[in-house]
């Protein structure tokens, strides 16, 4: 049972707000992971999972309207 996919803009807004609230060390690590992705796009799924783990799960993810 997978959640309904959200538009990319909504996902980026969510990531941006979660990143803004994160500890500075977490922000630095997420930045490093994004730069790593830019160097190696095939590793995207692993990198996205690492970012999700760093930022934690949303308690109440926004719904698409």
Coordinates of C-alpha atoms in Angstrom, one line a residue:
X1 CA 0.0 0.0 0.0
X2 CA 2.0 3.0 -1.3
X3 CA 1.1 6.6 -0.8
X4 CA -0.1 8.6 -3.7
X5 CA 2.8 10.2 -5.6
X6 CA 3.0 14.0 -5.0
X7 CA 4.2 16.5 -7.6
X8 CA 7.9 17.2 -7.7
X9 CA 7.3 20.8 -6.6
X10 CA 5.5 19.7 -3.5
X11 CA 8.3 17.2 -2.7
X12 CA 10.9 19.9 -3.1
X13 CA 9.0 22.4 -0.9
X14 CA 8.7 19.7 1.8
X15 CA 12.4 18.9 1.6
X16 CA 13.3 22.5 1.7
X17 CA 11.2 23.2 4.8
X18 CA 12.5 20.1 6.6
X19 CA 16.1 21.0 5.7
X20 CA 15.6 24.5 7.0
X21 CA 14.6 23.1 10.4
X22 CA 17.4 20.5 10.6
X23 CA 20.5 20.7 12.7
X24 CA 23.4 22.5 10.8
X25 CA 25.4 19.2 10.7
X26 CA 22.4 17.5 9.1
X27 CA 22.2 20.3 6.5
X28 CA 25.9 19.9 5.7
X29 CA 25.5 16.2 5.3
X30 CA 22.4 16.5 3.0
X31 CA 24.3 19.1 0.9
X32 CA 27.2 16.6 0.6
X33 CA 24.8 13.9 -0.5
X34 CA 23.1 16.1 -3.1
X35 CA 26.6 17.0 -4.5
X36 CA 27.4 13.3 -4.6
X37 CA 24.2 12.6 -6.5
X38 CA 25.1 15.2 -9.1
X39 CA 28.4 13.4 -9.6
X40 CA 26.7 9.9 -9.7
X41 CA 23.0 10.0 -10.7
X42 CA 22.7 6.2 -10.8
X43 CA 23.2 6.2 -7.0
X44 CA 20.1 8.4 -6.7
X45 CA 17.8 5.9 -4.8
X46 CA 20.5 5.2 -2.2
X47 CA 21.2 8.9 -1.8
X48 CA 17.5 9.8 -1.5
X49 CA 17.1 7.1 1.2
X50 CA 20.1 8.5 3.1
X51 CA 18.6 12.0 3.0
X52 CA 15.2 10.7 4.2
X53 CA 16.9 9.0 7.1
X54 CA 18.8 12.1 8.0
X55 CA 15.8 14.4 7.9
X56 CA 13.4 11.8 9.5
X57 CA 9.9 10.8 8.3
X58 CA 7.2 13.4 8.1
X59 CA 4.6 12.9 10.8
X60 CA 1.9 14.3 8.7
X61 CA 2.9 14.6 5.0
X62 CA 1.1 17.2 3.0
X63 CA -1.7 16.0 0.7
X64 CA -1.9 17.0 -2.9
X65 CA -4.8 19.3 -3.7

